[in-house]
mmCIF file with all atom_site columns, C-alpha atoms and ligand atoms in Angstrom:
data_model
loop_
_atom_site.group_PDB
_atom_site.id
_atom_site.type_symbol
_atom_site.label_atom_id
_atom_site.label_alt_id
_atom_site.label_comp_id
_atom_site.label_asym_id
_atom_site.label_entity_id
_atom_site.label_seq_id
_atom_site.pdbx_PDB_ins_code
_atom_site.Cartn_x
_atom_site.Cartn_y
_atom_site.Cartn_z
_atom_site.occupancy
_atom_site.B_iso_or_equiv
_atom_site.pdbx_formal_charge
_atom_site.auth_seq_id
_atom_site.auth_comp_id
_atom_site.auth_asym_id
_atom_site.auth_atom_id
_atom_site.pdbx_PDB_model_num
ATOM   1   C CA . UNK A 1 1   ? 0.000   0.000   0.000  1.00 92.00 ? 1   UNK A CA 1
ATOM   2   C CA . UNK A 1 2   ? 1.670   3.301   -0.726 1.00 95.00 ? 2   UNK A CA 1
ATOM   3   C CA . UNK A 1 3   ? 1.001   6.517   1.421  1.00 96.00 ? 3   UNK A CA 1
ATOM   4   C CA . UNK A 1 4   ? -1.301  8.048   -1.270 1.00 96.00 ? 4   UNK A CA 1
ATOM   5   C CA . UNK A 1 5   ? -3.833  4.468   -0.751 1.00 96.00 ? 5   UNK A CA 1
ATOM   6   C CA . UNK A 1 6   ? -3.414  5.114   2.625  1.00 97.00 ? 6   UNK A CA 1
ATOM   7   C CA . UNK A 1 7   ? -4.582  8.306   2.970  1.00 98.00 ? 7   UNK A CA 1
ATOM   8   C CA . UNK A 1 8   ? -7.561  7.486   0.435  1.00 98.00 ? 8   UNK A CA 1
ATOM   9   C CA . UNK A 1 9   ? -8.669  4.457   2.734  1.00 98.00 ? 9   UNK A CA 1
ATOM   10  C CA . UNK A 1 10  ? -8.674  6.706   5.772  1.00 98.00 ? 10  UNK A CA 1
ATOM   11  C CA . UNK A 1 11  ? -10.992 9.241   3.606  1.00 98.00 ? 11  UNK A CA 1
ATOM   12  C CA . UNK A 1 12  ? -13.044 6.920   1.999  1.00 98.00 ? 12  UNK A CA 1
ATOM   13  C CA . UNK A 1 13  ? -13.217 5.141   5.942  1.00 98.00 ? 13  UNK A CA 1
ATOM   14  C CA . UNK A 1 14  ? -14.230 8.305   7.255  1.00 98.00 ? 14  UNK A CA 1
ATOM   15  C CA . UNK A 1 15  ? -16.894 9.355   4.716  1.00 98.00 ? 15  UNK A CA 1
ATOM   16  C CA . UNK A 1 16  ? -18.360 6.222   4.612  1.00 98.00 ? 16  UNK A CA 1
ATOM   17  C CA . UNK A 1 17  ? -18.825 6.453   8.144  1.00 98.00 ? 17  UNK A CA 1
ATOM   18  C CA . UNK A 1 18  ? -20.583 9.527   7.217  1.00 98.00 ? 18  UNK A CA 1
ATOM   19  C CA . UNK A 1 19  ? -23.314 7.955   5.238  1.00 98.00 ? 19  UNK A CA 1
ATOM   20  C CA . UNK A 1 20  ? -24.199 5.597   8.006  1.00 98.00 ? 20  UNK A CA 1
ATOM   21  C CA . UNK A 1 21  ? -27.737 4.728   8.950  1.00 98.00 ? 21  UNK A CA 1
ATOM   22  C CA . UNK A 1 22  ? -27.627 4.047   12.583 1.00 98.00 ? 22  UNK A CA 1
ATOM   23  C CA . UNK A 1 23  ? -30.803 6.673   14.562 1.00 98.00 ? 23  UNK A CA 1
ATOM   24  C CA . UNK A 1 24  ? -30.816 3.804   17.270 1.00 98.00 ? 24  UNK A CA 1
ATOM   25  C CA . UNK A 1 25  ? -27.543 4.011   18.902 1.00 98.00 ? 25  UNK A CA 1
ATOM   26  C CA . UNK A 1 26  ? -26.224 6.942   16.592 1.00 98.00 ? 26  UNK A CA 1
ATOM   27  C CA . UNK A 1 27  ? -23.174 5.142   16.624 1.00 98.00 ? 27  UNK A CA 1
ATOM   28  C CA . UNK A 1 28  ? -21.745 5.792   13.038 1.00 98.00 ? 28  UNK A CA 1
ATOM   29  C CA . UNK A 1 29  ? -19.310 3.451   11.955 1.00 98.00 ? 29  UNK A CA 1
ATOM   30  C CA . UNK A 1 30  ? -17.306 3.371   7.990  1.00 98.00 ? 30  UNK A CA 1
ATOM   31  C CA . UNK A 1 31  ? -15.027 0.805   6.763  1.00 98.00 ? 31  UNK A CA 1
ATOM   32  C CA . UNK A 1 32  ? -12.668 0.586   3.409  1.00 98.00 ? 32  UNK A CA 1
ATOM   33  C CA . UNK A 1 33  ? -11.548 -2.504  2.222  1.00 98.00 ? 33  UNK A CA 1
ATOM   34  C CA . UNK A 1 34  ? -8.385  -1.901  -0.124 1.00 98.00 ? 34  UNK A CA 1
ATOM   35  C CA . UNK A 1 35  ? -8.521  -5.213  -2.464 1.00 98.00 ? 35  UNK A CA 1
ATOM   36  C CA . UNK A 1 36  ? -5.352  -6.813  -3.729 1.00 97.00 ? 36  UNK A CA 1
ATOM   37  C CA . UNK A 1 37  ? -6.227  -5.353  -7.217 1.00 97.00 ? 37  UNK A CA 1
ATOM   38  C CA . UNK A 1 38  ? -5.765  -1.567  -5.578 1.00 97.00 ? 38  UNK A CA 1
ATOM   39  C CA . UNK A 1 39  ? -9.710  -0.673  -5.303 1.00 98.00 ? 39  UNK A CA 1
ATOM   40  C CA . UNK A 1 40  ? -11.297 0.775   -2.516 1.00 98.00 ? 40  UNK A CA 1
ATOM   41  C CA . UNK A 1 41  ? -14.893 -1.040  -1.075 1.00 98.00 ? 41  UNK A CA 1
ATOM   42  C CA . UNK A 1 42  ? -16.975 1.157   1.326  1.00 98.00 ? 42  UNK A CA 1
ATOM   43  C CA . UNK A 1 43  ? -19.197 0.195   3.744  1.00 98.00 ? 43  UNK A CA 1
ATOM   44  C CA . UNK A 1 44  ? -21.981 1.823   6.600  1.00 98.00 ? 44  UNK A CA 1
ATOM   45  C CA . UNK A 1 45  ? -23.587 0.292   9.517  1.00 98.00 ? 45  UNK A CA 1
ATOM   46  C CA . UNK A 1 46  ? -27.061 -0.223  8.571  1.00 98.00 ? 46  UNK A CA 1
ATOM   47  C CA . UNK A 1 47  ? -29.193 -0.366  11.416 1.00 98.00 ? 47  UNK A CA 1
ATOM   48  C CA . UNK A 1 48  ? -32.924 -1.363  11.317 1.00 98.00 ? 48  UNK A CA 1
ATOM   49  C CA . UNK A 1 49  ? -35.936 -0.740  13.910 1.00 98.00 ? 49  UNK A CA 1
ATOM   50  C CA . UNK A 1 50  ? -35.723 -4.278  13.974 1.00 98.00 ? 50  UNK A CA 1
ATOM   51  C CA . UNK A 1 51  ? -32.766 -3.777  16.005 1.00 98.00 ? 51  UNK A CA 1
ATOM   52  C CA . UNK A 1 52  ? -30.684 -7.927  15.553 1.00 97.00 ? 52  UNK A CA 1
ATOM   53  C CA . UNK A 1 53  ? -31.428 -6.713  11.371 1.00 98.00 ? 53  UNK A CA 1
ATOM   54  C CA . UNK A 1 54  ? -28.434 -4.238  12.067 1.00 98.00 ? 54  UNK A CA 1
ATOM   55  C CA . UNK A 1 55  ? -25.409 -5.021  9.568  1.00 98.00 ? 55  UNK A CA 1
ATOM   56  C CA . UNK A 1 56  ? -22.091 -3.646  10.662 1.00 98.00 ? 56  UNK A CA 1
ATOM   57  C CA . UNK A 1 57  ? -20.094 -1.608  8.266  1.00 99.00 ? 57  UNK A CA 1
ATOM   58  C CA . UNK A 1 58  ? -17.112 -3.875  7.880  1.00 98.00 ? 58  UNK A CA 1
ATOM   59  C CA . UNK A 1 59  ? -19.389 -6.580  6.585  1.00 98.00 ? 59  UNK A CA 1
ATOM   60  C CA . UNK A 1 60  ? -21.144 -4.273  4.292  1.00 98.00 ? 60  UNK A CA 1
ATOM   61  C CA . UNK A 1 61  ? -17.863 -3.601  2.989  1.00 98.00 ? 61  UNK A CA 1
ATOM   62  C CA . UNK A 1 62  ? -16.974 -7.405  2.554  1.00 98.00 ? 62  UNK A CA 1
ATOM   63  C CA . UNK A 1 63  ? -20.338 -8.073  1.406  1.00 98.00 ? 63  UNK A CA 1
ATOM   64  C CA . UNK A 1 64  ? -19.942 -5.567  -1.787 1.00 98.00 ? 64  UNK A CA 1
ATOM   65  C CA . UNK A 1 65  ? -16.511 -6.403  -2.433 1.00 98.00 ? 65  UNK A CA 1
ATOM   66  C CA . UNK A 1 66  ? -17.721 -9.763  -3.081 1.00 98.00 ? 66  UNK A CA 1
ATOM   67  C CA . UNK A 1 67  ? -20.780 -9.041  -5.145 1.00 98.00 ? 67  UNK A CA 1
ATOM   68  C CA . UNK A 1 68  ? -18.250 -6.928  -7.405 1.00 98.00 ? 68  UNK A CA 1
ATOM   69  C CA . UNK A 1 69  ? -16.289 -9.777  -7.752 1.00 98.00 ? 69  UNK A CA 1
ATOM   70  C CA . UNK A 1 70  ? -13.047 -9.180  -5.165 1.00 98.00 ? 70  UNK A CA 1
ATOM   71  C CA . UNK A 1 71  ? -11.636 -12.429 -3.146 1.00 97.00 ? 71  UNK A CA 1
ATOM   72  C CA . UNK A 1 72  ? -8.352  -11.203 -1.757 1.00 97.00 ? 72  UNK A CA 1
ATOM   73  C CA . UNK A 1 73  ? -8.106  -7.837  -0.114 1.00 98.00 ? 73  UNK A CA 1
ATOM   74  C CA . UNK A 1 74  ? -4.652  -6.120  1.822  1.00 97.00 ? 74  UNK A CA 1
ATOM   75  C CA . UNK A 1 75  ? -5.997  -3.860  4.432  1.00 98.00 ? 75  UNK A CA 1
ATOM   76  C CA . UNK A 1 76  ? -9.303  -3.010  6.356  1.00 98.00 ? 76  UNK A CA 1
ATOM   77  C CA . UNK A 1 77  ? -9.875  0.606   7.687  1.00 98.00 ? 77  UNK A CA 1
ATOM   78  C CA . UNK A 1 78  ? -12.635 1.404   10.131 1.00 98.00 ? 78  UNK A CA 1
ATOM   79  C CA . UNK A 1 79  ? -13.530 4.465   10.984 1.00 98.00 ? 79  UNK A CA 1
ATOM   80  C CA . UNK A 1 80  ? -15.435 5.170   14.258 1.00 98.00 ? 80  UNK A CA 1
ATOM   81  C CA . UNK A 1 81  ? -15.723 8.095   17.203 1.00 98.00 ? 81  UNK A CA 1
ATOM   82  C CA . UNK A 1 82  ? -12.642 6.612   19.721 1.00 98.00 ? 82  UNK A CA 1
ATOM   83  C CA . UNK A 1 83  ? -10.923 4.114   16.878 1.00 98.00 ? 83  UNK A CA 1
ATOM   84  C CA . UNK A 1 84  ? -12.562 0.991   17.668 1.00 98.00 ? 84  UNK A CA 1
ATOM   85  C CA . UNK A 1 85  ? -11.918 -1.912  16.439 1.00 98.00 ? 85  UNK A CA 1
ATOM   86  C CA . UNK A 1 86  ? -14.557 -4.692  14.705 1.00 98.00 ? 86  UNK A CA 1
ATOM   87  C CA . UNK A 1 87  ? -16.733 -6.380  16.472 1.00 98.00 ? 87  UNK A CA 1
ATOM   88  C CA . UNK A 1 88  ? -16.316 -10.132 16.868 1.00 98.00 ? 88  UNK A CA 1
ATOM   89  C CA . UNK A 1 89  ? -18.697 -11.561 13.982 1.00 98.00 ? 89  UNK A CA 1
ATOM   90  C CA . UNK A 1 90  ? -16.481 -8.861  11.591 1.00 98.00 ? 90  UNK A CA 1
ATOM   91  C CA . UNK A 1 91  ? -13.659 -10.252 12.230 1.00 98.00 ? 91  UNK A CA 1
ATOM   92  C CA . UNK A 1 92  ? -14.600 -13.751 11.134 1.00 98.00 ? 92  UNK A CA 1
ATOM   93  C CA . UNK A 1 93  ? -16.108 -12.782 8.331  1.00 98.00 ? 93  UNK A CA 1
ATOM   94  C CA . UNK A 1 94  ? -12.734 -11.303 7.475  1.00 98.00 ? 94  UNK A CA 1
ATOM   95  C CA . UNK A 1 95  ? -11.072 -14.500 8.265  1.00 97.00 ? 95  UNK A CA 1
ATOM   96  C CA . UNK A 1 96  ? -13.128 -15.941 5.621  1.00 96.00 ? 96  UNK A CA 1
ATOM   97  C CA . UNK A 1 97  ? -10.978 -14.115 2.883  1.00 94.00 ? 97  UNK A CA 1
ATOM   98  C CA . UNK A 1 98  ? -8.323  -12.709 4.491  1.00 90.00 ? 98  UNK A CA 1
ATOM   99  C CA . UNK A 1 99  ? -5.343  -15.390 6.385  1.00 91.00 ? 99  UNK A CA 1
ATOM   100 C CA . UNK A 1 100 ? -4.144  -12.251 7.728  1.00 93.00 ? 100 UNK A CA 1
ATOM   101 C CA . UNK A 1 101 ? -5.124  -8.544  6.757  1.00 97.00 ? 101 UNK A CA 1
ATOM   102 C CA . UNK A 1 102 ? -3.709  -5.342  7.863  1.00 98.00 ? 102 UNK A CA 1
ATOM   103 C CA . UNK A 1 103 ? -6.437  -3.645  10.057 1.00 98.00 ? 103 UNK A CA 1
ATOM   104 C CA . UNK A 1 104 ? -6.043  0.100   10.373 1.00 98.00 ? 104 UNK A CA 1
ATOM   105 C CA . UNK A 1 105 ? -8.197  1.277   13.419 1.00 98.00 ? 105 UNK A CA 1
ATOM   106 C CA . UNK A 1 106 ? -9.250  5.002   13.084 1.00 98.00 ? 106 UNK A CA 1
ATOM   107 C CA . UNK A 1 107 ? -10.847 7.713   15.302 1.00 98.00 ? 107 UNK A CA 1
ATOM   108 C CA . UNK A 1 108 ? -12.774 10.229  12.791 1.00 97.00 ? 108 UNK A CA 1
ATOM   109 C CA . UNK A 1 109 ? -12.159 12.999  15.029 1.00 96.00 ? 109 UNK A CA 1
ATOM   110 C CA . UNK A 1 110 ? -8.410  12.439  15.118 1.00 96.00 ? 110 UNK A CA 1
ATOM   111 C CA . UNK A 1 111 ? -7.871  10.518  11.733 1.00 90.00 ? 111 UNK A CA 1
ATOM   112 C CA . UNK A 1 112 ? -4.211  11.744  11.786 1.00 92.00 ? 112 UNK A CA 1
ATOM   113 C CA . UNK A 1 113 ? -3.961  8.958   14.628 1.00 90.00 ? 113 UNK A CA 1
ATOM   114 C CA . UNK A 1 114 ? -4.201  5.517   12.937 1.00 98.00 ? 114 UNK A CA 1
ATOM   115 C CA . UNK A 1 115 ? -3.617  2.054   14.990 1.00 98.00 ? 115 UNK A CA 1
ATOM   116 C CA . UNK A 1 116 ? -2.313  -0.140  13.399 1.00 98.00 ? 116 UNK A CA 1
ATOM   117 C CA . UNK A 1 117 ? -3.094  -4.239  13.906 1.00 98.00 ? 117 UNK A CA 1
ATOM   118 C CA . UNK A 1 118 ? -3.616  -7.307  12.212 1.00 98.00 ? 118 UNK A CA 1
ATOM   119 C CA . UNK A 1 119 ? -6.393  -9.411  11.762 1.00 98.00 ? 119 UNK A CA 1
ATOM   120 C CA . UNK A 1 120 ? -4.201  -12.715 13.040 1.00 97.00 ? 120 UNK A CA 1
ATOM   121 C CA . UNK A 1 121 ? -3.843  -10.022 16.269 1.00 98.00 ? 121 UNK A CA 1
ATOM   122 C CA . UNK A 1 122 ? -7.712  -9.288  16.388 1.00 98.00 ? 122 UNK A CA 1
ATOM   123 C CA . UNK A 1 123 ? -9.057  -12.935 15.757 1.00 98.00 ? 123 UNK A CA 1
ATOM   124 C CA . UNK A 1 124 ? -6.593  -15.589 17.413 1.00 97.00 ? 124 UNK A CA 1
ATOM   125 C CA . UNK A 1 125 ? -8.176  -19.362 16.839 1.00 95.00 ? 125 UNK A CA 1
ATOM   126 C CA . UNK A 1 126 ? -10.581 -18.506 13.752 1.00 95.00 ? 126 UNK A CA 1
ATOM   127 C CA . UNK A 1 127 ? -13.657 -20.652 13.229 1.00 96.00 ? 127 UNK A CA 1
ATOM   128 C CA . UNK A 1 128 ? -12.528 -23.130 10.319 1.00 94.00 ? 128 UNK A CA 1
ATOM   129 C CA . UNK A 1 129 ? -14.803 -25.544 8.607  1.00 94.00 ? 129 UNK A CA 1
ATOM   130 C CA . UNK A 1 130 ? -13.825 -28.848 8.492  1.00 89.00 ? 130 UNK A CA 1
ATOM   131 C CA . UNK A 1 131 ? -16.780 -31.592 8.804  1.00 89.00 ? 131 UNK A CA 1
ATOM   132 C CA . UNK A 1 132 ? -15.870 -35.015 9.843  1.00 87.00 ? 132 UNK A CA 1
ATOM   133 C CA . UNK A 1 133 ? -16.302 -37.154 6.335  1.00 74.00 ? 133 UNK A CA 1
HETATM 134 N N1 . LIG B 2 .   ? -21.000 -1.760  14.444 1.00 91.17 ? 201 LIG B N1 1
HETATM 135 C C1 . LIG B 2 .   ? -20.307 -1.848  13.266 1.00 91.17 ? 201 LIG B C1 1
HETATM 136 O O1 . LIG B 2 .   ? -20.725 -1.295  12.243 1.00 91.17 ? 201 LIG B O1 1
HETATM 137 N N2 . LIG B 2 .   ? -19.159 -2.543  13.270 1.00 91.17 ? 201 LIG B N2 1
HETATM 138 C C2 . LIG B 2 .   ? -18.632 -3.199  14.340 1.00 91.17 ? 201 LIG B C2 1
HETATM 139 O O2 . LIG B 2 .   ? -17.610 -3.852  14.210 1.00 91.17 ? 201 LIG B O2 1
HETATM 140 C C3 . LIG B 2 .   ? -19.295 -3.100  15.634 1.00 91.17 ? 201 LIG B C3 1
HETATM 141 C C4 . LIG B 2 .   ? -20.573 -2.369  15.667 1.00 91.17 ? 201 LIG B C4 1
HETATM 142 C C5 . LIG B 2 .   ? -22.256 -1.005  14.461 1.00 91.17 ? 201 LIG B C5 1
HETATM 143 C C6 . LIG B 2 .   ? -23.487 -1.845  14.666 1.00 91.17 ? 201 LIG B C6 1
HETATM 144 C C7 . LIG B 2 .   ? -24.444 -0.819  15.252 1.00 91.17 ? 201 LIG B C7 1
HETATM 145 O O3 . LIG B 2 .   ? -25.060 -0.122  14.188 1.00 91.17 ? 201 LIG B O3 1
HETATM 146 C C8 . LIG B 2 .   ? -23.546 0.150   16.001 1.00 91.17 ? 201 LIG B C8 1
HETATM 147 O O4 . LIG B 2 .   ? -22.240 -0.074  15.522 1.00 91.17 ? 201 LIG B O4 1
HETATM 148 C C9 . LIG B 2 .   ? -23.573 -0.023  17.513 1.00 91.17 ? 201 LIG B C9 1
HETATM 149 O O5 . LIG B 2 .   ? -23.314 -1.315  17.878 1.00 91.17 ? 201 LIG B O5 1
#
């Protein structure tokens, strides 16, 4: 990733985050999925009055990438007030495509601030599927 994609997936994080649909807990959240062709993928939490309908933003993001047709990705940005990082069902859906994946953890209000961690870091022990034959 050079500086310049950097910089874009912290933007792109951070806007995304902007177009978020969450009135319940007004909790915006944005993620950017740089795929191993170079593209960005955006995603929002979508939240629903049905409150367990709620999709997170990172799996937005995977779930778009996909339908365009990207398997392999390089880094995940998300984009939330404090830099958290994904929530547990995120990460494994990560896991699915990613063995490892650079997660960049940003606060919007100080995006200047990245953390920097890895999905191997984030999701020890992944769920793999391997059914008895
Ligand atoms: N949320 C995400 O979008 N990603 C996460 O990894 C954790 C939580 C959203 C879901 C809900 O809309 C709001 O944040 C509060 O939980």
């Amino acid at each position: 990733m050079t500086e310049l994609e950097r910089a874009k997936l912290i933007k792109d994080a951070c806007d995304a985050r902007q177009k978020a649909h969450a009135p319940y807990s007004k909790f915006l959240v944005g993620a950017a999925l740089l795929t191993e062709s170079d593209e960005i993928i955006v995603g929002s939490n979508v939240e629903n009055a049905s409150y367990g309908l709620t999709i997170c933003a990172e799996r937005v993001a995977f779930g778009t990438a996909i339908a365009s047709g990207h398997r392999r990705f390089q880094v995940l940005a998300v984009a939330t007030a404090g830099g958290h990082a994904p929530c547990g069902a995120c990460r494994q859906v990560a896991s699915e495509f990613c063995d490892d994946l650079l997660v960049l953890l940003i606060d919007a209000d100080r995006p200047d601030r990245v953390i920097e961690t890895r999905l191997t870091e984030l999701l020890p022990g992944r769920f793999v599927f391997s059914p008895a034959e």
